[in-house]
PDB file of C-alpha atoms in Angstrom:
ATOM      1  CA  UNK A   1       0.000   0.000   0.000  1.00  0.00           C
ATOM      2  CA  UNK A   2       2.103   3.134  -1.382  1.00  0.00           C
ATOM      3  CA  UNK A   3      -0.980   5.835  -0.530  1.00  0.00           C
ATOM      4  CA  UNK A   4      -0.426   7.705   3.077  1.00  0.00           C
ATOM      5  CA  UNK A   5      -3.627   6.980   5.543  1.00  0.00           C
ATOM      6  CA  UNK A   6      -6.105   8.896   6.832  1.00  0.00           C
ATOM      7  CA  UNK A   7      -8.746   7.683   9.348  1.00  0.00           C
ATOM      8  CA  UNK A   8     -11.614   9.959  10.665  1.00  0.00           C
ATOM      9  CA  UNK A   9     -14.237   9.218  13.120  1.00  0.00           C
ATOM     10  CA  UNK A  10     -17.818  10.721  11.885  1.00  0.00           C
ATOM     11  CA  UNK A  11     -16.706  10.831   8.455  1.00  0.00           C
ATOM     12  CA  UNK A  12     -20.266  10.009   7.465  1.00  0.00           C
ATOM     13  CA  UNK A  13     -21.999  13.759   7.472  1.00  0.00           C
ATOM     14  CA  UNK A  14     -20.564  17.361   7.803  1.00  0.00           C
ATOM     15  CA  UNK A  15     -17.402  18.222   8.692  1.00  0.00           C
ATOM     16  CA  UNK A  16     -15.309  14.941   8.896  1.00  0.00           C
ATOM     17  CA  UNK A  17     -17.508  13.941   5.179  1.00  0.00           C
ATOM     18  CA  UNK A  18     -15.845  16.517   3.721  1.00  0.00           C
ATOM     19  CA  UNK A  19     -12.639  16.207   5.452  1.00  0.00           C
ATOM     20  CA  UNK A  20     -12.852  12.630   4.083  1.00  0.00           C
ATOM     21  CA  UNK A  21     -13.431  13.764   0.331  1.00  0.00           C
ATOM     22  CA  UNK A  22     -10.405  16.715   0.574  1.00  0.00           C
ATOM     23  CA  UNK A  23      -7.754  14.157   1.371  1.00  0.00           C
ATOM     24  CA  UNK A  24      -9.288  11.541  -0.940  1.00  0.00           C
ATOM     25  CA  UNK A  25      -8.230  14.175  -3.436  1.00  0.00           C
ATOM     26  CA  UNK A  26      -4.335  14.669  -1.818  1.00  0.00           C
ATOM     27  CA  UNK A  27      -4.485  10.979  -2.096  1.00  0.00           C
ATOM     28  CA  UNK A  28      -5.177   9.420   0.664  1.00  0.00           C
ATOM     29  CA  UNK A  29      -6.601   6.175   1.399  1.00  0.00           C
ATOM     30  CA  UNK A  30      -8.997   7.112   3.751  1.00  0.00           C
ATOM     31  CA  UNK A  31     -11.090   4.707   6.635  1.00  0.00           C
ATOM     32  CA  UNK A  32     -13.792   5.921   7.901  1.00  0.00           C
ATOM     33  CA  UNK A  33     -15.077   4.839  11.678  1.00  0.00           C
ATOM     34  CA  UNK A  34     -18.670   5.150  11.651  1.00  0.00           C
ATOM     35  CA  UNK A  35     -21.917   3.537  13.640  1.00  0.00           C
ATOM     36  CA  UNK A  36     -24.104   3.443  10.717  1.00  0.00           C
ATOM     37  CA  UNK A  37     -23.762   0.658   8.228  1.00  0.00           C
ATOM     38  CA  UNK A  38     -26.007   3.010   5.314  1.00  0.00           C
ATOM     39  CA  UNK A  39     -24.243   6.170   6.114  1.00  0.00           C
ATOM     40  CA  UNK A  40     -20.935   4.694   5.508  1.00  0.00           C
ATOM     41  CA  UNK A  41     -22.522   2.589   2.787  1.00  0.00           C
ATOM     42  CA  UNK A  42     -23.654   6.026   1.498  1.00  0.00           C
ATOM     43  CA  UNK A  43     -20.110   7.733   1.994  1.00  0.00           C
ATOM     44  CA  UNK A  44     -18.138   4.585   0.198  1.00  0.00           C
ATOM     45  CA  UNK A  45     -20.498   4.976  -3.045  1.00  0.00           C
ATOM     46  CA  UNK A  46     -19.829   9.099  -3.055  1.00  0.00           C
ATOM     47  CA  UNK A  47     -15.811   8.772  -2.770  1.00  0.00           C
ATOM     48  CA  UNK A  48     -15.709   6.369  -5.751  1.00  0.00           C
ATOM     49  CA  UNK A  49     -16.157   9.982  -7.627  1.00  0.00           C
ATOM     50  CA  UNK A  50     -12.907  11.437  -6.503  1.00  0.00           C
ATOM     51  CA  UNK A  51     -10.811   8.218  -5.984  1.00  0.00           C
ATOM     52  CA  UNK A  52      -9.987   4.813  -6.801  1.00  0.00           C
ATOM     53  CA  UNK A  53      -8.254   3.607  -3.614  1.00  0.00           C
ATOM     54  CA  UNK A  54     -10.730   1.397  -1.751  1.00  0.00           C
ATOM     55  CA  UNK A  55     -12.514   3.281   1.575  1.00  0.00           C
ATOM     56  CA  UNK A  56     -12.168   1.286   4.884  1.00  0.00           C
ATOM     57  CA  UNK A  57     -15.244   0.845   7.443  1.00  0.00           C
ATOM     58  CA  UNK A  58     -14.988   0.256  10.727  1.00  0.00           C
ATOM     59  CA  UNK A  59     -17.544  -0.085  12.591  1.00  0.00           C
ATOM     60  CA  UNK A  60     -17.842   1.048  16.330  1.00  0.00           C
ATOM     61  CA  UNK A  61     -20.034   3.483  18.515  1.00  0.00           C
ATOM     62  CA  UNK A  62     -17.220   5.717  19.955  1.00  0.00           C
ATOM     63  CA  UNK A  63     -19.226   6.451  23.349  1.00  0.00           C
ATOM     64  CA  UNK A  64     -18.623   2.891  24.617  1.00  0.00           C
ATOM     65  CA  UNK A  65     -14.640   2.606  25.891  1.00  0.00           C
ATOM     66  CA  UNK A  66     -14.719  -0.816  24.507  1.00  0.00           C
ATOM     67  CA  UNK A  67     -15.708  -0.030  20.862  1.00  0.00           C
ATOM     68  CA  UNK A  68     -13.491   2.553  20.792  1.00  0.00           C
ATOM     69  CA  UNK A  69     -10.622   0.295  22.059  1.00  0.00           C
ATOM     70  CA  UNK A  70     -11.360  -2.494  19.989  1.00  0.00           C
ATOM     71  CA  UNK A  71     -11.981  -0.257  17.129  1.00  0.00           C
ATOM     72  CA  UNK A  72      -8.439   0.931  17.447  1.00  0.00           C
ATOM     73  CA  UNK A  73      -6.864  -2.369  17.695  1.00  0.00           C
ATOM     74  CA  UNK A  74      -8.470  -3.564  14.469  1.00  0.00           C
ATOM     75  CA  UNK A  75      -7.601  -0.259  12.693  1.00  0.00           C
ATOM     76  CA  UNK A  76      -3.890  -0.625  14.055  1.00  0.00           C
ATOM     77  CA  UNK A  77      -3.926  -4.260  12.663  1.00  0.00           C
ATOM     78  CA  UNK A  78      -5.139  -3.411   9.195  1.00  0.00           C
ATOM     79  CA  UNK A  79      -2.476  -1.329   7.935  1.00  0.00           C
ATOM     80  CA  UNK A  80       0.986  -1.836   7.474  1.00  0.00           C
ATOM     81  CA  UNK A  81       1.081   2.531   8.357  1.00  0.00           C
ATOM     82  CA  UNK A  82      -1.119   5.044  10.219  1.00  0.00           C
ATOM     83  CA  UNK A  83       0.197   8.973   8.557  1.00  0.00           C
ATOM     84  CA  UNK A  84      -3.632  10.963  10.171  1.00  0.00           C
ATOM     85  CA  UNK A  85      -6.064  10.767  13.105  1.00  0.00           C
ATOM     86  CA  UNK A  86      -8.963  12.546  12.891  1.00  0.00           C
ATOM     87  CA  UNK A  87     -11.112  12.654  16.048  1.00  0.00           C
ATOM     88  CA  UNK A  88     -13.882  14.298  14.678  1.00  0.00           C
ATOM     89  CA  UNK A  89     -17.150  12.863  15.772  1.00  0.00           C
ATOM     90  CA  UNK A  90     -18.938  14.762  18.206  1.00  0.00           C
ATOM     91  CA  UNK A  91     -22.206  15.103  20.169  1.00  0.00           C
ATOM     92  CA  UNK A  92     -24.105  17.805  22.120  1.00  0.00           C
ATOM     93  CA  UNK A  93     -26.897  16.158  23.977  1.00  0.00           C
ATOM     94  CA  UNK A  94     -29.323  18.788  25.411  1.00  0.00           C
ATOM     95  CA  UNK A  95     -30.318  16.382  28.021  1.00  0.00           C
ATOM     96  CA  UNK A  96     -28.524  14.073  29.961  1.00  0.00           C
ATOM     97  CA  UNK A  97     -27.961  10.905  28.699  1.00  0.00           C
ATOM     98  CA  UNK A  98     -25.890   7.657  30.399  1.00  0.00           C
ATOM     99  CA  UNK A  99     -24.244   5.017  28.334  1.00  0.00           C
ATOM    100  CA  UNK A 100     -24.328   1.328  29.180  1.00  0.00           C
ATOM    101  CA  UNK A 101     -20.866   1.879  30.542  1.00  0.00           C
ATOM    102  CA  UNK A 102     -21.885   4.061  33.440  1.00  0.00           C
ATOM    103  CA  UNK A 103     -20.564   8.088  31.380  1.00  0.00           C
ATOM    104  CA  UNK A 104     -22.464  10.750  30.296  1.00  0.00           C
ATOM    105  CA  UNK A 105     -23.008  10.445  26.411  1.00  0.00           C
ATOM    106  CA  UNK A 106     -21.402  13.509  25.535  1.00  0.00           C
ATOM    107  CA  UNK A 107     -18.410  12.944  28.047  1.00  0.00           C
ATOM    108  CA  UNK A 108     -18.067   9.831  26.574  1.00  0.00           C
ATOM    109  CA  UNK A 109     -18.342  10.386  22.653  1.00  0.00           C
ATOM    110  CA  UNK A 110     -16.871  13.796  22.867  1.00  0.00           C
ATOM    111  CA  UNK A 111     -13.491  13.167  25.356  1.00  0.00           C
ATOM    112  CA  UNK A 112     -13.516   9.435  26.185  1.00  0.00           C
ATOM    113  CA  UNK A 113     -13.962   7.518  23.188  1.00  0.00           C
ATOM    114  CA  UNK A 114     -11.501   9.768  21.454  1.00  0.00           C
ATOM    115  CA  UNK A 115      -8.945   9.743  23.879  1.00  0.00           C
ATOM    116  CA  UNK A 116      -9.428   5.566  24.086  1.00  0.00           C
ATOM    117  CA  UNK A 117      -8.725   5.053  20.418  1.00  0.00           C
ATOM    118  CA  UNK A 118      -5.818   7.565  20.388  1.00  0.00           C
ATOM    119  CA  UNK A 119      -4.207   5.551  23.254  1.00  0.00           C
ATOM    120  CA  UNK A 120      -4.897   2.381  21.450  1.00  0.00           C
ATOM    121  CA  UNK A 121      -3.347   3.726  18.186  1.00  0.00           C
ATOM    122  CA  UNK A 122      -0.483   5.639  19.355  1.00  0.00           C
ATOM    123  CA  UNK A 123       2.211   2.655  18.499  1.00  0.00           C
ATOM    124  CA  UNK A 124       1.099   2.626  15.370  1.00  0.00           C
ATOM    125  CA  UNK A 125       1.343   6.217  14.633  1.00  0.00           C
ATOM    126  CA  UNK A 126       4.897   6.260  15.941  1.00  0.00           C
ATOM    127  CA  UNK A 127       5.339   3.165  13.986  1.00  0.00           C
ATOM    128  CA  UNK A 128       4.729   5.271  10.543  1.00  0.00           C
ATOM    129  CA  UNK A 129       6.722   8.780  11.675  1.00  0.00           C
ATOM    130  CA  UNK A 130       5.716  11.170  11.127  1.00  0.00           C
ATOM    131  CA  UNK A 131       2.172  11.066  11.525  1.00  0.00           C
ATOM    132  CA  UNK A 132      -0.314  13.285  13.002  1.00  0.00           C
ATOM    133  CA  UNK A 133      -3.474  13.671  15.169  1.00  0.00           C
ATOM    134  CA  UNK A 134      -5.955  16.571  14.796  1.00  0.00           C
ATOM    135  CA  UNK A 135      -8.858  16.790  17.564  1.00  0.00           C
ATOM    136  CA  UNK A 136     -11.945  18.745  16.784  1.00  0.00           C
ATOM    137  CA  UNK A 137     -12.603  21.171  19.423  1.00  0.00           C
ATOM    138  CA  UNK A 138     -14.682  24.237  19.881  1.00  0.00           C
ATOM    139  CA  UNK A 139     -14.720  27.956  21.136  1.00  0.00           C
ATOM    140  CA  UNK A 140     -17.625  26.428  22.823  1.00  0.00           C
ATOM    141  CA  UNK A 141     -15.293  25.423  25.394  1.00  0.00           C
ATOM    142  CA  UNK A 142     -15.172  29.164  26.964  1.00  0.00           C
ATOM    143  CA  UNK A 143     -18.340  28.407  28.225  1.00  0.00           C
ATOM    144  CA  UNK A 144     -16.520  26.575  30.778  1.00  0.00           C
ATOM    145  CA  UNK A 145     -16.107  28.176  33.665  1.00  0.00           C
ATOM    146  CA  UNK A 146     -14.472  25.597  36.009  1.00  0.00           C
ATOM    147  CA  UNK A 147     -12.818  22.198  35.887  1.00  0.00           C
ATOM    148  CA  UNK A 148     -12.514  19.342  38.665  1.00  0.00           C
ATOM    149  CA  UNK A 149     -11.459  16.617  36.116  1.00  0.00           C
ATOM    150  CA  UNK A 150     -11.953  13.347  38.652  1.00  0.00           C
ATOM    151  CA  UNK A 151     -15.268  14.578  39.596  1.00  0.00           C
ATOM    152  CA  UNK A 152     -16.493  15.643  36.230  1.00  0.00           C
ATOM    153  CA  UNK A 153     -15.435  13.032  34.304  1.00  0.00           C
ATOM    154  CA  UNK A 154     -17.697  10.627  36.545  1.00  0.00           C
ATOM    155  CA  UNK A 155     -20.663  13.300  36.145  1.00  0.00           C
ATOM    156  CA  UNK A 156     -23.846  12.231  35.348  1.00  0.00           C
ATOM    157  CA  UNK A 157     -26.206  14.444  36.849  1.00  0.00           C
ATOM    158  CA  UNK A 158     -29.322  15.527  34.840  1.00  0.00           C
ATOM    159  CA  UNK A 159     -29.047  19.130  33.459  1.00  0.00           C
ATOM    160  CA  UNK A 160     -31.258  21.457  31.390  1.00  0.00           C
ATOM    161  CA  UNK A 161     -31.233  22.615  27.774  1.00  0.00           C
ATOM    162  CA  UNK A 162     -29.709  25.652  28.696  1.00  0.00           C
ATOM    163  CA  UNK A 163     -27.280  24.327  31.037  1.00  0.00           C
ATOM    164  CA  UNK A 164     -25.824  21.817  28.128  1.00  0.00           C
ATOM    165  CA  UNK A 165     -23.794  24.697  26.404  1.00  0.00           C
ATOM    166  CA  UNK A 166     -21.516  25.099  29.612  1.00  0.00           C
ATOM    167  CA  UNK A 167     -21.031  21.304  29.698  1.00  0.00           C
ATOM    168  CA  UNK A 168     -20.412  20.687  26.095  1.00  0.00           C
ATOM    169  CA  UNK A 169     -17.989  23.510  26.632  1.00  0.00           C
ATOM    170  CA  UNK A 170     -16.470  21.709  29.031  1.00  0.00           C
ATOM    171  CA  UNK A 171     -16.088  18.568  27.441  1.00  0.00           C
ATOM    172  CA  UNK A 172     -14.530  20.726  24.280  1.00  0.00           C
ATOM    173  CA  UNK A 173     -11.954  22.503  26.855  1.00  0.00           C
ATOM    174  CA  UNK A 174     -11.112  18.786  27.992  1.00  0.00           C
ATOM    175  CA  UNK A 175     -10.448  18.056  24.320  1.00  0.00           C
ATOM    176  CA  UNK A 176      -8.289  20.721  23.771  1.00  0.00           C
ATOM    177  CA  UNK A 177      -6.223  20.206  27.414  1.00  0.00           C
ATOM    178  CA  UNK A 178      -5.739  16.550  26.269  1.00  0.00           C
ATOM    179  CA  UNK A 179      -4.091  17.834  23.502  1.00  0.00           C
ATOM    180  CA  UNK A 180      -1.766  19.702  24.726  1.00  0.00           C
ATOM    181  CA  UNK A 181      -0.787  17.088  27.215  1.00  0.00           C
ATOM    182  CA  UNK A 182      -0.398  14.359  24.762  1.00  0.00           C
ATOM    183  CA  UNK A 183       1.557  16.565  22.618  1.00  0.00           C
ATOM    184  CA  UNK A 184       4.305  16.486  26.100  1.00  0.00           C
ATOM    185  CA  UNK A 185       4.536  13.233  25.371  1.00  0.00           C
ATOM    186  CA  UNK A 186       5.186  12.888  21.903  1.00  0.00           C
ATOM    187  CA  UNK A 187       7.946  12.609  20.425  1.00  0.00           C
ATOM    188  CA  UNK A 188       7.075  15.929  17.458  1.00  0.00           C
ATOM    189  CA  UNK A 189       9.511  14.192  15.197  1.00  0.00           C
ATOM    190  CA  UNK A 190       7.722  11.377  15.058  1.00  0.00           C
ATOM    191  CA  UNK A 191       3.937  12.446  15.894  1.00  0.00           C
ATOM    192  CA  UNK A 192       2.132  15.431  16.295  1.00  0.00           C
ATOM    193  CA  UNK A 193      -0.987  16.298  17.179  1.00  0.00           C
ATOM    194  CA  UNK A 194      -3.091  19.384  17.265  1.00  0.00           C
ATOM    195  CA  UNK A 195      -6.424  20.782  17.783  1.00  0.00           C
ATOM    196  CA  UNK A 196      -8.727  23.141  16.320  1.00  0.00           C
ATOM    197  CA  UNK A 197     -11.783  25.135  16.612  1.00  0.00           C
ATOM    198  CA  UNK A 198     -13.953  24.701  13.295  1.00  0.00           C
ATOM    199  CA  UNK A 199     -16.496  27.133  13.739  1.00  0.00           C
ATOM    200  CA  UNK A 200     -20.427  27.308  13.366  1.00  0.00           C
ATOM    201  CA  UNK A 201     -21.180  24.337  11.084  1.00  0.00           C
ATOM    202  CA  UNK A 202     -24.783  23.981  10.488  1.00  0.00           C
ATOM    203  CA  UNK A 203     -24.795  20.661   9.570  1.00  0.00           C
ATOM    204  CA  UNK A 204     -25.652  18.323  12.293  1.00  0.00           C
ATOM    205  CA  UNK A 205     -26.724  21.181  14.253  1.00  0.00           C
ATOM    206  CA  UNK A 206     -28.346  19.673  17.797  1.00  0.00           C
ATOM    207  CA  UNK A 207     -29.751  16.968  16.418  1.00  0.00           C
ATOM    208  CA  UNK A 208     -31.829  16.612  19.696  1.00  0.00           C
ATOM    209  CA  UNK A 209     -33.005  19.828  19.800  1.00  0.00           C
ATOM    210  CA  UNK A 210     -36.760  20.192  18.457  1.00  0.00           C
ATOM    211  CA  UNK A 211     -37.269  22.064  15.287  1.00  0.00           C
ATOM    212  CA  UNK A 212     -33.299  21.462  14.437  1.00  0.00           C
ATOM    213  CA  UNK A 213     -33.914  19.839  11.048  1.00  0.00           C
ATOM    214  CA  UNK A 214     -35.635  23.087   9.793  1.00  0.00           C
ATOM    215  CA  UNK A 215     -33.116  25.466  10.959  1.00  0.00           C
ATOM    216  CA  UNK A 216     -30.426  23.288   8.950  1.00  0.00           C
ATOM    217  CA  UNK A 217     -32.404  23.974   5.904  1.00  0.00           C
ATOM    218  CA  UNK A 218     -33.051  27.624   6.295  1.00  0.00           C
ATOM    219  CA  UNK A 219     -29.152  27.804   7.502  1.00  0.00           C
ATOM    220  CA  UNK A 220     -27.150  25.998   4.185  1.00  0.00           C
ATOM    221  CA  UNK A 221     -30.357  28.129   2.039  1.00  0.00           C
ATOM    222  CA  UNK A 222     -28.484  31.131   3.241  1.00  0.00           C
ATOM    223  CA  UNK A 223     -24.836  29.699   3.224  1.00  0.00           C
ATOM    224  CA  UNK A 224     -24.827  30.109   7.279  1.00  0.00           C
ATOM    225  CA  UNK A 225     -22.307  27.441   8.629  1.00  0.00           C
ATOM    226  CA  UNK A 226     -20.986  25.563   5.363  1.00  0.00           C
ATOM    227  CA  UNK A 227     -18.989  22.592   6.569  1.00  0.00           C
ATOM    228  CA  UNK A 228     -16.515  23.072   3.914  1.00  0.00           C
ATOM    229  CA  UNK A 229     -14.885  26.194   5.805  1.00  0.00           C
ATOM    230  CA  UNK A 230     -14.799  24.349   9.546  1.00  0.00           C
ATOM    231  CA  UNK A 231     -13.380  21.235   7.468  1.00  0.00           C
ATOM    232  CA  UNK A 232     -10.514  23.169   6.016  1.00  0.00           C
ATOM    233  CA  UNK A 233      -8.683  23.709   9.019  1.00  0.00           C
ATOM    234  CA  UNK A 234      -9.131  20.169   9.866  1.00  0.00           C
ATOM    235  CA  UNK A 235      -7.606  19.392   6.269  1.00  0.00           C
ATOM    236  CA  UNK A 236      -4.507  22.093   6.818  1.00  0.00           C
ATOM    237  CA  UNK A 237      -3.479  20.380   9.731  1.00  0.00           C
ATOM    238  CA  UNK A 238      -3.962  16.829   8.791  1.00  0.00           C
ATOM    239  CA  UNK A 239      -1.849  17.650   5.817  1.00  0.00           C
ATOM    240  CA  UNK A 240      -0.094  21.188   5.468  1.00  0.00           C
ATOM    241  CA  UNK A 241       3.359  20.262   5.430  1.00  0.00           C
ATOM    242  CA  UNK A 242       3.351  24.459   7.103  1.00  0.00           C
ATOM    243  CA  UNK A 243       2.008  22.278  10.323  1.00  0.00           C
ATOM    244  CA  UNK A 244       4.245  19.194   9.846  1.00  0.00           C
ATOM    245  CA  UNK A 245       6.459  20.297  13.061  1.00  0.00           C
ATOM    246  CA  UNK A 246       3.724  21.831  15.093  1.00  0.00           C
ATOM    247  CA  UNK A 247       2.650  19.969  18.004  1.00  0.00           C
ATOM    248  CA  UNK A 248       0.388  21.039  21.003  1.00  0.00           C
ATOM    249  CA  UNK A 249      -1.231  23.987  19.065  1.00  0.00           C
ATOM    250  CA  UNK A 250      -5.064  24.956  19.228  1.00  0.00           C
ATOM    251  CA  UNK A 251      -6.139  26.635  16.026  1.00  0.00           C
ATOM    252  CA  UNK A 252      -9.068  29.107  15.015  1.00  0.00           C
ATOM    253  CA  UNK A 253     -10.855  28.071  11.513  1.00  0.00           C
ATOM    254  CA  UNK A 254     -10.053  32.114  10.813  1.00  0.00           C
ATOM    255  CA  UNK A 255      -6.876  31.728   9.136  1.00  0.00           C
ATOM    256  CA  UNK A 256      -5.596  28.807  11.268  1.00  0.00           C
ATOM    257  CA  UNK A 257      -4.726  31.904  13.855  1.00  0.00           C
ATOM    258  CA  UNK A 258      -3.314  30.195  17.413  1.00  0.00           C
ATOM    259  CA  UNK A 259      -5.799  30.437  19.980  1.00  0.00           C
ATOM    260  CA  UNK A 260      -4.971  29.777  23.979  1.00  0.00           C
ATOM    261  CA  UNK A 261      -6.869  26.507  25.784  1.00  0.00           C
ATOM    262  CA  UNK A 262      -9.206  28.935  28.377  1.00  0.00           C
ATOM    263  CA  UNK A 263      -8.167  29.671  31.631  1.00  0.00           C
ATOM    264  CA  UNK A 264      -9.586  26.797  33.706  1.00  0.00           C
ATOM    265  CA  UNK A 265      -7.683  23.954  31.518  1.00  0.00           C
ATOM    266  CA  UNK A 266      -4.571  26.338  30.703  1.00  0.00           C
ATOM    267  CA  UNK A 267      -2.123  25.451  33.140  1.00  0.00           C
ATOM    268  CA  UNK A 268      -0.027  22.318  32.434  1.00  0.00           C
ATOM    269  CA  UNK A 269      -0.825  20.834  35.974  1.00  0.00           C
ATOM    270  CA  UNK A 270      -4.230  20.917  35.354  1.00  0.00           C
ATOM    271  CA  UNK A 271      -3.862  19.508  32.197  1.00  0.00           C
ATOM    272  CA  UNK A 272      -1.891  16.953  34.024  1.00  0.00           C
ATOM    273  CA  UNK A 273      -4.353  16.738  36.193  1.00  0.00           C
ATOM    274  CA  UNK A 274      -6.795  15.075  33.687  1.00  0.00           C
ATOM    275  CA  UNK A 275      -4.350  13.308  31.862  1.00  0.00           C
ATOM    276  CA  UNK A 276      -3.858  10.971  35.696  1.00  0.00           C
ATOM    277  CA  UNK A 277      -7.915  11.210  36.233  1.00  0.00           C
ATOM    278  CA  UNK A 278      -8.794   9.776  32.786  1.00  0.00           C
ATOM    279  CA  UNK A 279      -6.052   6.949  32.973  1.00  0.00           C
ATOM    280  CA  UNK A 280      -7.607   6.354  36.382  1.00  0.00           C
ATOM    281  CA  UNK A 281     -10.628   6.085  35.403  1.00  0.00           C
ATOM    282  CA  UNK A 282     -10.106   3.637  32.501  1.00  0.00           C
ATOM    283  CA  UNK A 283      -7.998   1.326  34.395  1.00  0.00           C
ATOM    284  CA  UNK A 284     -10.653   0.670  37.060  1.00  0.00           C
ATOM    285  CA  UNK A 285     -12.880  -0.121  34.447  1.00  0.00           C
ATOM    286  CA  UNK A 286     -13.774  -3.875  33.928  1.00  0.00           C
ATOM    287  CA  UNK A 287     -11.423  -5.698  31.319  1.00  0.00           C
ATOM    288  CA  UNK A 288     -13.989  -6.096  28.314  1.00  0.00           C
TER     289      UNK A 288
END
């Protein structure tokens, strides 16, 4: 296999659909990890337009820790080289939600299951220097306004529609403090990884909140939140060789311009701080 490798999670619809299709057109092979079979179906049939390399599916629900780990281990042992990471696929729940394992849903899909397959790919990646990792993150994550990462990671009380911002903030800010942290412990020669803030993207917009399929409409009619410009910074630093040294950065969809994790998750120690929690947390879980 001579074509460099890109997998993204939620490649199947907005943003990480039309990451898929930009570096389809670079050339690279792409696999796509995706919980439905017709979506991906869907997305296989579409890239056949723009390239002749054959488009991987793996299957998993990336709020479970187990799909996402076994996920990982069957990307990792399906190429001979991993060159780009996407951890795209996202969630904001306006209600609270708790998966079979015990998290909240949008802890889980948002932080967890990205950080899980990361872990469980991170020998390959350095196996196929230099590769990168790019984590989707938001400005959302100034709405948080505080961060106690053992106790919040185990949060699962019930909160309101209006009270979902701040924690879907939060579980952004964890994104990008994870980031940063793994990027300490990366070797940048051989991987790097960075995070960015994409933007409004209409597409996918709350899909639980009522009325949301509407305002999608009404939004692409007037060109409000096109996917394409929140997937090109995803694209740049998947494959701009201008990024190929950066590590640890957090980047605005405005002209990749750096942007600073907000002041709760700043500080190394607290990003630290989570690092220790989340590895906690995951190794008192229950061998699967």
């Amino acid at each position: 296999m001579n074509r460099p490798v890109a997998v993204i999670t939620g490649a199947t619809s907005g943003l990480g659909r039309v990451a898929a299709f930009e570096l389809a057109r670079q050339g690279y092979r792409i696999g796509a990890v995706a919980r439905s079979r017709s979506r991906a179906e869907a997305l296989v049939a579409d890239l056949k337009a723009v390239t002749d390399e054959p488009v991987d599916i793996f299957r998993a629900d990336l709020g479970l820790i187990s799909d996402a780990r076994s996920v990982g281990e069957e990307i990792a042992a399906s190429y001979p080289r991993l060159d780009v990471l996407v951890n795209n696929a996202g969630l904001h729940a306006f209600a609270q939600r708790v998966t079979a394992e015990g998290f909240a849903e949008m802890t889980a899909v948002n932080y967890l299951g990205p950080f899980v397959l990361t872990e469980a790919l991170r020998e390959k990646l350095g196996a196929s220097a230099p590769a990168r990792i790019v984590n989707v993150a938001s400005e959302a994550s100034r709405q948080a306004k505080a961060i106690s990462p053992a106790e919040d990671l185990r949060r699962i009380d019930p909160y309101t529609r209006r009270e979902s911002m701040s924690l879907y903030g939060r579980t952004k800010m964890m994104t990008i403090m994870w980031t940063q942290e793994l990027a300490r412990r990366l070797d940048p020669e051989q991987v790097t990884v960075n995070c960015c803030d994409p933007g409004f993207n209409a597409t996918g917009l709350g899909r639980d909140l009522p009325g949301s399929a509407v305002l999608q409409r009404v939004l692409n009619t007037l060109g409000i939140g096109d996917p394409r410009k929140g997937a090109g910074i995803i694209v740049r630093l998947a494959s701009d060789p201008a990024f190929a040294s950066t590590s640890g950065g957090y980047f605005s969809v405005r002209d990749a311009r750096p942007l600073e994790c907000p002041e709760p998750g700043r500080s190394p120690r607290v990003q630290r701080e989570l690092w220790e929690a989340t590895m906690t947390l995951l190794a008192t879980r229950p061998a699967d």
